[in-house]
Amino acid sequence: MIKSIEKVIDLGDGRSIVIETGKLAKQADGSVIVRMGNTYLLATVVSAQEAKPGTDFMPLSVEYREKFSAIGRFPGGFQKRESRPSDYEILVSRLVDRALRPLFPEDYHADTFVNVSLISADKESTPDALAGLAASAALAVSDIPFKGPISEVRVARIDGQLVVNPTVSQMQKADLDIIVGASYDNIMMVEGEMDEVSEAELLEAMKVAHDAIKIQCKAQMELVEMLGKKPAREYNHEENDEELREKVWKETYDKAYAVAKKANPNKLERLNDFSQVVKDFIEANYVDEEESEIPMDLIKKYYHDVEKEAVRRFMLDENVRIDGRKMDEIRPIWCEVDCLPGPHGASIFTRGETQSLTTVTLGTKMDEKIVDDVLNRSIDRFLLHYNFPPFSTGEARPYRGVGRREIGHGNLAMRALKGMIPADNPYVIRVMSDILESNGSSSMATVCAGTLALMDAGIKIKAPVSGIAMGLITDTKSEKYVVLSDILGDEDHLGDMDFKVTGTTKGITATQMDIKVAGLSYEILEKALEQAKAGRLHILEKLVETMPEPRADYKPHAPRIVSIKIPKEMIGAVIGPGGKIIQEIQASTGTILTITEEGMFGQVDIAADNKEAIDKALDRINAIVAIPEMGKVYKGKVKSIVPFGAFVEILPGKDGLLHISEIDWKRIEKTEDVLKEGEEIEVKLIEIDSRSGKLKLSRKVLLPRDNDKSK
């Protein structure tokens, strides 16, 4: 039997995490099992020995997948096997990718695949908080060049206390939930949601997370020592021409700096000016060369470095941004609501050259999203979908559907807004953001447009939410830095941090941060958070100017939902055999009915686009669930005639006997001489048999006594 090597991490609360290697998947470059309780993650990493020709980036692929067998379940669907990754699996993959990617050498370009699989699970451990540790440990025991280790942990605030990697049960009471990724020295990534917390509270949670991560990084280092440290593999993935590099820098840096100094707010014009610098360089130096002989890849690579340094240097030295703004200045904003007649709510939010057209659709229980993940079987009643078509950035390429980035951005916006939906909201809500223009944080534009569209739809949100993306430019040599509010796409690409924060006037509701530089102090993070607060409050003012509060009522064409509670034992009566009764009510009234069992009651939701239809359905349901009352007068229908009288339906499914002697004061020989089947008559309930529950009715007590002609 193969003996594995293990390292135990004591969490200090009776729980532990075990990293095990040397037993499974030994042909991978690195593989580990990370286990906590009955939750087991298998992480493997494989990297090609050579880079593909022409590759000038890090081709990293991170896949997190969950096996249904891990919890003893069959997958759904006809195939009964795992298929495409769920949104949750994609989001976890992104969390791991964002922490790992900055730590590979810049000149390492080999295809690298990190796979993390949930192979055993329990219902209390959250595997997403362990995936980053597993991926890093697999890299640590391999010979792949990697500036790690890193780890990721979840921190939640429960009953006022910050808890590291809480259980699923504990999470039910959390008002702050973040996952932090970090190396021993630096925080790399933060993502999470919270219930309007302060900047200081978020910063405290990040510090608690980093303290826990340091322990896990130390454990990985000790595991590597136990194995006998492998030297990193040798590689040479770039061919460089130092003479050409020097020439490009010498002849283009001042020109690129001059373009930055023009501070042109127009994105396309600015890009064209930067592109012209390198075009002029090529034309000046390769006049007689064939195009195929010009080292275009190297020139573009070196010029990219020139442009990056020129832009960063300009902002650090002159304290002005490339579009002319101050560091904390927000681009011009304009908003519009009620801009489309068809949706139940609609808005346009434009900030500078970023624009979101967002719509809201209100639905019934039948529109709920059924989530059937390995560890999560639930219902989603608030959906947010984010679309980023190529034309939004002027790209000429087809739109092939939603990618990982869109799922991630949509999830961030969803987390920012969902806490503001009131608990008594009767609707299933779908928010859809279509990005029409993009130059800097379209996800934050989605949050702002989503707030307006929800209010336009008449949803009584608890408070408006705005969002802002922050950036950072640092110079480690001089220790100078500038924090940028409302970053451009260029500033995101060339900067050292992308920090998105959403919130209300009371506090933060969601955040996402990616840090691309080592040694970022908490003082800088604190400044970024405070500057972000000022920015998002400014944006919030613009939203409130456009729409101060939600509409008093829903749009005329929005569905109306009325909810009533009925006794649990009456649910079957409303549904009817095979759904016959509920289907007939829907067809005859033009409504949609859904019934949910809640304890001793059933909740019936009645939806329609007009009040008259709802009232008709209400009357039908109330009639079905009504209890016959002694002495009450009912308008009933004669269902059948018998020799001794007639049976009259006074309530749906409830018949009573109208004896021939109770039809009239006068003597009647035959019931059919007075009544006909299908005829509607008024009767009074005069007796309910205490043992059988049978109903006895009278018609004559409602007639004048002088009708008795026999006297």
XYZ file of C-alpha atoms in Angstrom:
711
model
C 0.000 0.000 0.000
C 1.294 3.440 -0.949
C 2.024 5.623 2.064
C 1.131 9.273 1.651
C 2.746 12.295 3.263
C 0.393 14.445 5.321
C 0.420 17.883 6.895
C -2.247 18.819 9.457
C -3.497 22.395 9.947
C -5.190 22.890 13.315
C -7.986 25.464 13.050
C -8.051 25.918 16.820
C -11.753 25.114 17.258
C -11.610 21.323 17.250
C -11.499 21.138 13.451
C -8.492 20.543 11.230
C -7.493 20.562 7.574
C -5.236 17.802 6.247
C -3.099 18.133 3.102
C -2.074 14.740 1.716
C 0.185 13.967 -1.261
C 1.951 11.008 -2.847
C -1.010 8.657 -3.044
C -3.316 9.707 -5.905
C -2.812 11.051 -9.454
C 0.956 10.637 -9.358
C 1.466 11.215 -13.101
C 0.349 14.825 -12.749
C 3.107 17.368 -12.125
C 1.582 17.926 -8.703
C -1.396 16.452 -6.869
C -2.838 16.660 -3.369
C -5.908 15.718 -1.379
C -7.191 18.408 0.957
C -9.709 17.147 3.483
C -11.743 18.741 6.216
C -14.232 16.485 7.966
C -15.818 14.356 5.257
C -15.070 16.924 2.553
C -12.267 15.845 0.214
C -10.851 17.899 -2.658
C -8.487 16.369 -5.220
C -6.278 19.012 -6.839
C -3.941 18.323 -9.749
C -1.734 20.533 -11.866
C -0.046 19.813 -15.171
C 2.029 22.243 -17.215
C 3.468 21.710 -20.693
C 7.227 21.547 -21.000
C 7.271 24.013 -23.898
C 5.211 27.059 -24.768
C 3.299 27.235 -28.025
C 5.011 29.487 -30.591
C 3.839 33.077 -30.472
C 2.361 32.858 -26.969
C 3.071 36.023 -24.986
C 0.733 35.503 -22.020
C 0.148 32.992 -19.242
C -2.267 30.336 -20.651
C -3.640 29.238 -17.280
C -6.828 27.190 -17.042
C -8.450 26.604 -13.643
C -11.365 24.174 -13.399
C -13.314 23.488 -10.213
C -15.833 20.649 -10.565
C -18.082 18.815 -8.136
C -18.994 15.140 -8.438
C -22.566 14.223 -7.499
C -21.225 10.978 -6.087
C -19.409 13.075 -3.470
C -22.662 13.400 -1.548
C -24.240 10.137 -2.746
C -26.538 11.616 -5.389
C -27.369 10.931 -9.015
C -27.013 13.852 -11.435
C -30.268 15.107 -12.925
C -31.271 15.040 -16.578
C -31.550 12.182 -19.045
C -27.816 11.471 -19.235
C -27.432 11.029 -15.459
C -23.864 12.263 -15.564
C -22.055 15.514 -14.855
C -22.215 17.938 -17.786
C -21.270 21.575 -18.278
C -20.056 23.419 -15.169
C -22.698 25.176 -13.126
C -22.519 28.908 -12.424
C -21.320 28.063 -8.910
C -18.458 25.918 -10.221
C -17.472 28.690 -12.638
C -17.476 31.257 -9.830
C -15.246 29.078 -7.633
C -12.899 28.515 -10.602
C -12.616 32.286 -11.007
C -11.860 32.776 -7.315
C -8.916 30.374 -7.555
C -7.701 31.690 -10.913
C -7.601 35.288 -9.712
C -5.387 34.407 -6.737
C -2.990 32.154 -8.690
C -2.526 34.000 -11.977
C -0.410 36.970 -10.749
C 2.120 34.615 -9.131
C 3.450 32.883 -12.248
C 6.623 34.384 -13.770
C 5.845 36.986 -16.440
C 7.906 35.076 -19.013
C 6.327 31.672 -18.305
C 3.970 30.867 -21.197
C 3.401 27.097 -21.061
C -0.168 25.775 -21.068
C -0.971 25.103 -17.414
C -4.049 23.274 -16.158
C -5.208 23.325 -12.554
C -8.102 20.973 -11.769
C -9.834 20.830 -8.404
C -12.525 18.180 -7.891
C -14.896 17.673 -4.990
C -14.801 13.884 -4.519
C -16.388 13.611 -1.069
C -18.580 16.055 0.799
C -20.546 16.636 3.948
C -23.330 19.100 4.522
C -21.433 21.353 6.925
C -18.052 22.093 5.262
C -17.956 24.652 2.438
C -15.587 23.360 -0.272
C -15.214 26.714 -2.056
C -13.168 27.973 0.912
C -10.722 25.053 0.492
C -10.289 25.125 -3.306
C -7.578 27.807 -3.319
C -5.542 25.936 -0.684
C -5.830 22.691 -2.668
C -4.757 24.316 -5.956
C -1.788 26.066 -4.343
C -0.647 22.914 -2.532
C -0.670 20.984 -5.842
C 1.533 23.688 -7.377
C 3.786 23.749 -4.310
C 4.636 20.034 -4.560
C 5.293 20.305 -8.313
C 8.313 21.698 -10.176
C 6.229 24.350 -11.977
C 7.617 27.871 -11.461
C 5.252 29.583 -9.015
C 5.789 32.438 -6.573
C 3.496 30.909 -3.972
C 2.165 29.391 -1.911
C -1.202 31.064 -1.425
C -4.425 30.060 0.246
C -8.024 31.199 0.454
C -10.376 31.272 3.428
C -13.922 32.365 4.097
C -14.556 34.837 6.901
C -18.099 35.436 8.114
C -19.432 37.601 10.912
C -21.851 35.608 13.033
C -23.522 37.165 16.066
C -20.927 39.918 15.943
C -17.927 37.544 15.854
C -15.626 36.958 12.866
C -15.348 33.225 12.135
C -12.863 31.593 9.749
C -14.305 28.885 7.475
C -17.659 28.672 9.306
C -20.008 25.727 8.851
C -23.026 25.860 6.552
C -25.315 26.037 9.598
C -23.410 28.992 11.010
C -23.611 30.800 7.671
C -27.391 31.093 8.005
C -26.843 33.874 10.573
C -23.952 35.700 8.844
C -24.224 39.402 8.015
C -20.766 39.485 6.365
C -19.425 36.784 4.054
C -16.134 37.203 2.181
C -13.534 34.895 0.649
C -9.977 36.225 0.770
C -7.022 34.900 -1.219
C -3.495 35.802 -0.166
C 0.127 34.766 -0.037
C 2.041 34.772 3.242
C 2.915 38.447 2.710
C 0.165 39.947 0.559
C -3.580 39.881 -0.015
C -4.300 38.982 -3.648
C -8.068 38.742 -3.919
C -11.240 39.552 -1.970
C -14.850 38.847 -2.892
C -18.041 38.786 -0.879
C -21.306 40.294 0.256
C -22.404 41.971 3.442
C -25.325 43.700 5.115
C -24.374 47.381 4.856
C -21.164 47.160 6.897
C -18.621 49.919 7.374
C -15.245 50.172 5.667
C -13.493 49.537 8.994
C -15.478 46.325 9.531
C -14.551 45.026 6.063
C -10.887 45.819 6.655
C -10.960 44.002 10.001
C -12.414 40.889 8.317
C -9.645 40.987 5.699
C -6.991 41.084 8.420
C -8.546 38.105 10.241
C -8.582 36.194 6.951
C -4.937 36.991 6.230
C -3.831 35.798 9.665
C -5.498 32.429 8.971
C -4.001 32.266 5.480
C -0.481 32.760 6.821
C -0.864 29.557 8.861
C -2.017 27.630 5.796
C 0.821 28.997 3.649
C 3.321 27.990 6.339
C 1.865 24.467 6.351
C 2.403 24.187 2.584
C 6.010 25.297 2.956
C 6.553 22.640 5.630
C 4.926 20.006 3.419
C 7.361 20.830 0.619
C 10.268 20.473 3.064
C 8.932 17.076 4.172
C 8.903 15.944 0.530
C 12.357 17.283 -0.216
C 12.112 20.489 -2.164
C 12.100 20.110 -5.956
C 13.996 22.699 -7.975
C 11.739 24.646 -10.336
C 11.934 23.417 -13.905
C 14.082 25.343 -16.345
C 12.295 27.104 -19.179
C 12.917 29.628 -21.913
C 9.619 30.802 -23.322
C 10.676 34.139 -24.745
C 13.144 35.269 -27.354
C 14.244 38.820 -26.729
C 16.264 41.375 -28.617
C 17.738 43.709 -26.041
C 19.054 46.090 -28.688
C 15.563 46.398 -30.184
C 14.033 46.805 -26.733
C 16.391 49.689 -25.971
C 15.692 51.301 -29.362
C 11.911 51.101 -28.887
C 12.163 52.659 -25.447
C 14.495 55.414 -26.600
C 12.425 56.437 -29.622
C 8.869 56.017 -28.294
C 8.826 56.767 -24.562
C 8.705 60.579 -24.818
C 6.050 60.390 -27.539
C 3.902 58.000 -25.488
C 4.285 60.280 -22.462
C 3.152 63.216 -24.625
C 0.016 61.299 -25.658
C -0.767 60.616 -22.002
C -0.186 64.276 -21.204
C -2.807 65.341 -23.786
C -5.372 63.966 -21.293
C -7.881 63.173 -23.999
C -11.194 61.947 -22.489
C -12.138 60.178 -25.745
C -11.132 56.516 -25.518
C -10.925 55.759 -29.249
C -8.961 58.925 -30.064
C -6.561 58.201 -27.218
C -6.017 54.615 -28.390
C -5.405 55.813 -31.932
C -2.825 58.330 -30.698
C -0.959 55.642 -28.761
C -1.112 53.291 -31.758
C 0.247 56.014 -34.025
C 3.411 56.227 -31.937
C 4.378 52.634 -32.689
C 3.298 52.994 -36.336
C 5.608 55.970 -36.717
C 8.444 53.990 -35.149
C 7.991 51.137 -37.635
C 7.747 53.472 -40.610
C 10.871 55.355 -39.539
C 13.003 52.271 -38.934
C 11.784 49.721 -41.460
C 11.241 51.774 -44.612
C 12.811 49.253 -46.998
C 11.881 46.089 -45.133
C 9.318 43.539 -46.258
C 6.417 43.352 -43.842
C 7.201 39.718 -43.061
C 10.707 40.687 -41.993
C 9.632 43.281 -39.436
C 9.760 41.852 -35.850
C 6.202 43.047 -35.136
C 5.575 40.830 -32.106
C 8.664 42.049 -30.289
C 8.043 45.690 -31.214
C 4.458 45.541 -29.936
C 5.551 43.753 -26.790
C 8.260 46.320 -25.990
C 5.993 49.225 -26.881
C 3.294 47.874 -24.567
C 5.829 48.114 -21.738
C 6.736 51.646 -22.864
C 3.119 52.769 -22.937
C 2.434 51.234 -19.523
C 5.407 52.950 -17.919
C 4.682 56.304 -19.606
C 1.059 56.364 -18.453
C 1.910 55.276 -14.905
C 4.776 57.759 -14.656
C 2.600 60.593 -15.940
C -0.065 59.971 -13.290
C 2.455 59.561 -10.467
C 4.531 62.616 -11.375
C 1.862 65.054 -12.509
C -1.125 63.834 -10.453
C -3.371 63.968 -13.510
C -5.097 61.089 -15.261
C -4.958 60.251 -18.968
C -8.494 61.562 -19.521
C -7.751 64.814 -17.655
C -9.533 63.983 -14.401
C -8.335 64.376 -10.846
C -7.595 61.151 -8.974
C -10.898 61.149 -7.070
C -13.048 62.648 -9.829
C -16.041 60.710 -11.190
C -16.864 60.907 -14.879
C -20.084 62.700 -15.959
C -23.219 60.665 -15.237
C -26.633 60.706 -16.852
C -29.528 58.403 -16.083
C -32.979 57.688 -17.430
C -35.858 55.500 -16.243
C -39.076 54.254 -17.865
C -37.177 54.217 -21.164
C -38.813 51.077 -22.609
C -42.581 50.427 -22.695
C -42.478 46.618 -22.699
C -40.464 45.581 -19.588
C -41.894 45.973 -16.096
C -39.013 48.311 -15.250
C -36.175 49.812 -17.303
C -33.284 52.224 -16.951
C -30.204 53.562 -18.686
C -27.132 54.408 -16.648
C -24.223 56.121 -18.385
C -20.973 57.062 -16.653
C -18.399 58.491 -19.040
C -18.039 55.927 -21.835
C -19.679 53.071 -19.925
C -23.385 52.449 -20.435
C -25.854 49.835 -19.175
C -29.390 49.314 -20.422
C -31.083 47.338 -17.654
C -34.558 45.840 -17.500
C -36.625 44.223 -14.754
C -39.141 41.441 -15.299
C -41.577 40.469 -12.545
C -42.731 36.867 -12.413
C -44.628 34.355 -10.340
C -43.566 31.259 -8.438
C -43.601 29.379 -11.739
C -40.635 31.528 -12.851
C -38.390 30.524 -9.943
C -34.979 29.151 -10.861
C -34.432 25.642 -9.549
C -30.825 25.193 -8.402
C -29.692 21.567 -8.404
C -25.987 21.669 -7.604
C -24.174 18.917 -5.721
C -24.446 20.614 -2.315
C -27.120 23.181 -3.039
C -30.683 22.250 -3.891
C -32.670 25.431 -3.614
C -34.819 28.044 -5.321
C -33.623 31.430 -6.611
C -36.234 34.206 -6.630
C -33.859 37.047 -7.535
C -31.890 36.649 -10.760
C -29.424 39.052 -12.352
C -28.020 38.406 -15.821
C -25.206 40.458 -17.332
C -24.448 40.553 -21.063
C -21.302 42.014 -22.618
C -21.619 42.042 -26.447
C -18.490 42.822 -28.505
C -19.922 46.022 -29.976
C -19.757 47.608 -26.514
C -16.001 48.017 -27.032
C -16.120 48.463 -30.808
C -14.943 44.909 -31.545
C -15.917 43.279 -34.846
C -16.564 39.694 -33.763
C -19.592 37.481 -33.164
C -21.274 37.156 -29.789
C -21.032 33.504 -28.777
C -23.020 33.630 -25.556
C -22.240 34.132 -21.908
C -18.653 33.556 -20.770
C -17.047 33.165 -17.360
C -16.390 36.881 -17.061
C -20.073 37.684 -17.604
C -21.141 35.134 -15.006
C -18.675 36.629 -12.523
C -19.701 40.239 -13.157
C -23.386 39.343 -12.993
C -22.869 37.513 -9.701
C -21.155 40.535 -8.166
C -24.011 42.845 -9.177
C -26.571 40.312 -7.933
C -24.898 40.125 -4.525
C -24.820 43.916 -4.352
C -28.581 44.253 -4.871
C -30.253 41.123 -3.503
C -30.065 42.186 0.146
C -32.164 45.250 -0.687
C -35.169 43.218 -1.859
C -37.796 43.255 0.928
C -38.677 39.957 2.575
C -42.376 40.339 1.718
C -41.746 40.879 -2.000
C -44.251 38.597 -3.780
C -42.438 38.473 -7.127
C -39.706 36.436 -8.710
C -37.443 39.155 -10.131
C -35.127 39.018 -13.126
C -32.754 41.941 -13.690
C -30.976 41.924 -17.049
C -28.112 44.290 -17.849
C -27.008 44.763 -21.454
C -23.732 46.672 -21.674
C -23.961 49.011 -24.661
C -20.651 50.809 -24.099
C -17.692 49.897 -21.943
C -14.692 51.821 -20.743
C -14.315 50.977 -17.077
C -16.403 48.871 -14.719
C -19.561 47.843 -16.477
C -20.427 45.647 -13.469
C -20.710 48.749 -11.303
C -22.811 50.428 -13.996
C -25.049 47.345 -13.790
C -25.508 47.858 -10.044
C -26.514 51.493 -10.570
C -28.808 50.753 -13.509
C -30.265 47.808 -11.592
C -31.187 50.062 -8.673
C -33.018 52.458 -10.989
C -34.778 49.697 -12.930
C -36.003 48.038 -9.724
C -37.422 51.340 -8.470
C -38.960 51.986 -11.898
C -40.670 48.585 -11.637
C -42.215 49.580 -8.294
C -40.122 47.221 -6.147
C -39.902 48.771 -2.694
C -36.164 48.240 -2.241
C -34.833 48.971 1.233
C -32.346 51.536 -0.097
C -30.707 52.535 -3.396
C -27.321 50.914 -4.112
C -24.455 52.383 -6.137
C -21.094 50.933 -7.101
C -17.640 52.197 -8.022
C -14.406 50.657 -9.281
C -11.161 51.884 -7.756
C -7.644 51.605 -9.133
C -4.097 52.040 -7.909
C -0.768 53.109 -9.391
C 2.322 52.491 -7.237
C 6.050 53.076 -7.455
C 7.820 50.705 -5.105
C 11.123 52.546 -5.425
C 9.890 55.949 -4.342
C 6.943 54.556 -2.348
C 4.679 56.980 -4.225
C 1.159 55.874 -5.059
C -2.132 57.294 -6.302
C -5.601 55.856 -5.721
C -7.945 56.280 -8.693
C -11.720 56.616 -8.419
C -13.958 55.354 -11.242
C -11.177 53.761 -13.293
C -10.992 53.600 -17.065
C -10.362 50.366 -18.911
C -6.787 51.556 -19.599
C -6.201 52.258 -15.921
C -7.507 48.810 -14.993
C -5.174 47.154 -17.522
C -2.102 49.196 -16.624
C -2.740 49.596 -12.899
C -1.945 47.573 -9.784
C -5.423 47.068 -8.348
C -9.042 46.683 -9.380
C -11.226 47.227 -6.339
C -15.014 47.293 -6.773
C -17.236 48.416 -3.894
C -21.040 48.673 -3.772
C -23.230 50.017 -1.032
C -25.979 52.235 0.334
C -25.667 55.374 2.439
C -25.407 53.068 5.480
C -22.618 50.775 4.308
C -21.115 48.224 1.930
C -23.229 45.465 0.367
C -20.640 43.719 -1.867
C -17.006 43.939 -2.907
C -14.529 42.397 -5.321
C -10.812 43.126 -5.300
C -7.885 41.939 -7.371
C -4.408 43.106 -6.413
C -1.619 42.791 -8.970
C 1.309 44.117 -6.962
C 3.100 42.778 -3.889
C 3.463 44.676 -0.629
C 0.181 46.578 -0.608
C -0.273 47.945 2.907
C -3.508 48.085 4.866
C -3.059 51.871 5.001
C -3.389 52.016 1.209
C -6.414 49.717 1.313
C -8.004 51.919 3.958
C -7.447 55.013 1.811
C -8.906 53.228 -1.211
C -11.996 52.236 0.779
C -12.562 55.763 2.095
C -12.079 57.264 -1.371
C -14.470 54.644 -2.756
C -17.066 55.636 -0.157
C -16.963 59.262 -1.256
C -17.252 58.205 -4.888
C -20.176 55.834 -4.476
C -22.073 58.383 -2.359
C -21.590 60.923 -5.169
C -22.965 58.400 -7.681
C -25.822 57.608 -5.296
C -26.832 61.273 -5.333
C -27.122 61.124 -9.137
C -29.338 58.033 -8.892
C -31.623 59.660 -6.330
C -31.848 62.813 -8.456
C -33.149 60.665 -11.308
C -35.565 58.647 -9.153
C -35.884 59.606 -5.480
C -37.912 56.534 -4.474
C -39.641 53.480 -5.953
C -42.856 54.001 -7.888
C -45.961 53.944 -5.713
C -47.447 51.204 -7.889
C -46.318 48.659 -10.453
C -46.601 49.348 -14.187
C -50.121 48.763 -15.589
C -48.964 45.699 -17.558
C -47.026 44.149 -14.677
C -48.538 41.026 -13.125
C -50.459 41.564 -9.900
C -50.007 38.991 -7.165
C -52.374 38.497 -4.245
C -51.565 35.898 -1.595
C -54.041 34.171 0.699
C -53.625 31.408 3.262
C -55.887 28.394 3.325
C -56.087 25.447 5.762
C -53.545 22.780 4.892
C -56.263 20.146 4.539
C -57.968 22.248 1.839
C -54.958 22.286 -0.533
C -56.128 19.096 -2.204
C -59.626 20.509 -2.671
C -58.274 23.586 -4.489
C -56.001 21.504 -6.698
C -58.628 18.853 -7.437
C -58.094 15.359 -8.849
C -55.198 15.490 -11.307
C -55.140 19.279 -10.992
C -58.560 19.543 -12.630
C -60.009 22.246 -10.370
C -56.987 24.562 -10.249
C -56.543 24.294 -14.019
C -60.215 25.143 -14.584
C -59.959 28.181 -12.288
C -56.897 29.431 -14.181
C -58.534 28.908 -17.573
C -61.842 30.556 -16.651
C -60.370 33.554 -14.817
C -57.160 34.171 -16.807
C -54.943 33.882 -13.727
C -51.893 31.894 -12.661
C -52.215 30.048 -9.348
C -49.377 28.550 -7.321
C -49.707 26.832 -3.960
C -46.945 26.414 -1.379
C -47.305 24.382 1.794
C -46.121 26.333 4.842
C -46.598 24.570 8.172
C -50.290 24.184 8.933
C -51.344 26.390 6.032
C -51.146 26.549 2.269
C -50.199 29.840 0.627
C -52.020 30.489 -2.626
C -50.483 33.120 -4.905
C -52.876 34.492 -7.522
C -51.263 36.378 -10.398
C -52.898 38.260 -13.267
C -52.492 41.537 -15.112
C -55.839 42.944 -13.897
C -57.747 43.155 -10.622
C -60.999 41.741 -12.008
C -59.364 38.411 -12.879
C -57.774 38.161 -9.432
C -61.105 38.897 -7.725
C -62.814 36.149 -9.730
C -60.150 33.632 -8.758
C -60.336 34.746 -5.121
C -64.086 34.178 -5.093
C -63.624 30.684 -6.504
C -60.943 29.734 -3.988
C -62.789 31.232 -1.034
C -65.856 29.277 -2.047
C -63.854 26.031 -2.146
C -62.237 26.501 1.250
C -65.276 28.031 2.936
C -66.832 26.067 5.811
C -70.637 25.816 5.652
C -72.226 28.040 8.306
C -75.428 27.141 10.108
C -78.203 29.593 9.290
C -76.405 31.164 6.331
C -78.228 31.721 3.038
C -76.478 30.366 -0.071
C -77.139 30.701 -3.761
C -76.763 27.114 -4.907
C -77.178 25.032 -8.039
C -79.496 22.062 -8.279
C -77.138 19.167 -9.028
C -79.665 16.290 -9.071
C -83.353 15.588 -8.436
C -84.504 12.552 -6.477
C -88.000 11.373 -5.458
C -87.602 12.784 -1.966
C -86.184 16.172 -2.973
C -83.013 17.580 -4.570
C -79.310 17.849 -3.898
C -78.076 21.438 -4.117
C -74.418 22.476 -4.350
C -74.030 25.452 -2.035
C -70.217 25.576 -2.173
C -67.793 23.950 -4.656
C -67.813 20.244 -3.851
C -70.328 20.665 -0.988
C -73.889 19.450 -1.580
C -76.844 19.550 0.795
C -80.212 17.807 0.738
C -83.216 19.994 0.035
C -86.019 17.678 1.145
C -89.260 17.892 -0.815
C -90.972 19.170 2.328
C -88.527 22.099 2.537
C -89.049 23.317 -1.032
C -92.212 25.314 -0.403
C -94.826 25.931 2.272
C -97.405 24.275 0.083
C -97.506 20.532 -0.516
C -95.507 19.379 -3.546
C -96.177 16.063 -5.232
C -93.100 15.895 -7.439
C -89.834 17.801 -7.056
C -89.451 18.199 -10.812
C -92.725 20.151 -10.894
C -90.880 22.998 -9.103
C -87.130 22.546 -9.703
C -84.929 21.638 -12.649
C -81.333 20.355 -12.699
C -78.888 23.218 -13.217
C -81.288 25.802 -11.818
C -79.862 28.290 -9.309
C -81.908 28.846 -6.162
C -81.433 30.419 -2.756
C -81.445 28.059 0.205
C -80.701 28.268 3.909
C -78.520 25.789 5.812
C -80.753 24.593 8.653
C -78.842 21.582 10.003
C -75.393 19.947 9.955
C -75.433 16.334 11.101
C -72.938 16.078 13.980
C -71.875 12.539 13.073
C -71.961 12.395 9.270
C -71.495 16.088 8.495
C -74.395 15.936 6.007
C -76.099 19.232 5.243
C -79.836 19.876 5.357
C -81.242 22.825 3.429
C -84.498 24.721 3.284
C -85.967 26.897 0.552
C -89.364 27.494 2.069
C -88.030 29.451 5.061
C -86.957 32.131 2.591
C -90.473 32.348 1.072
C -93.433 34.314 2.463
C -95.681 32.162 4.698
C -98.851 33.255 2.864
C -97.691 31.119 -0.081
C -99.159 28.186 1.896
C -102.471 27.857 -0.014
C -103.383 24.571 1.648
C -104.718 26.418 4.691
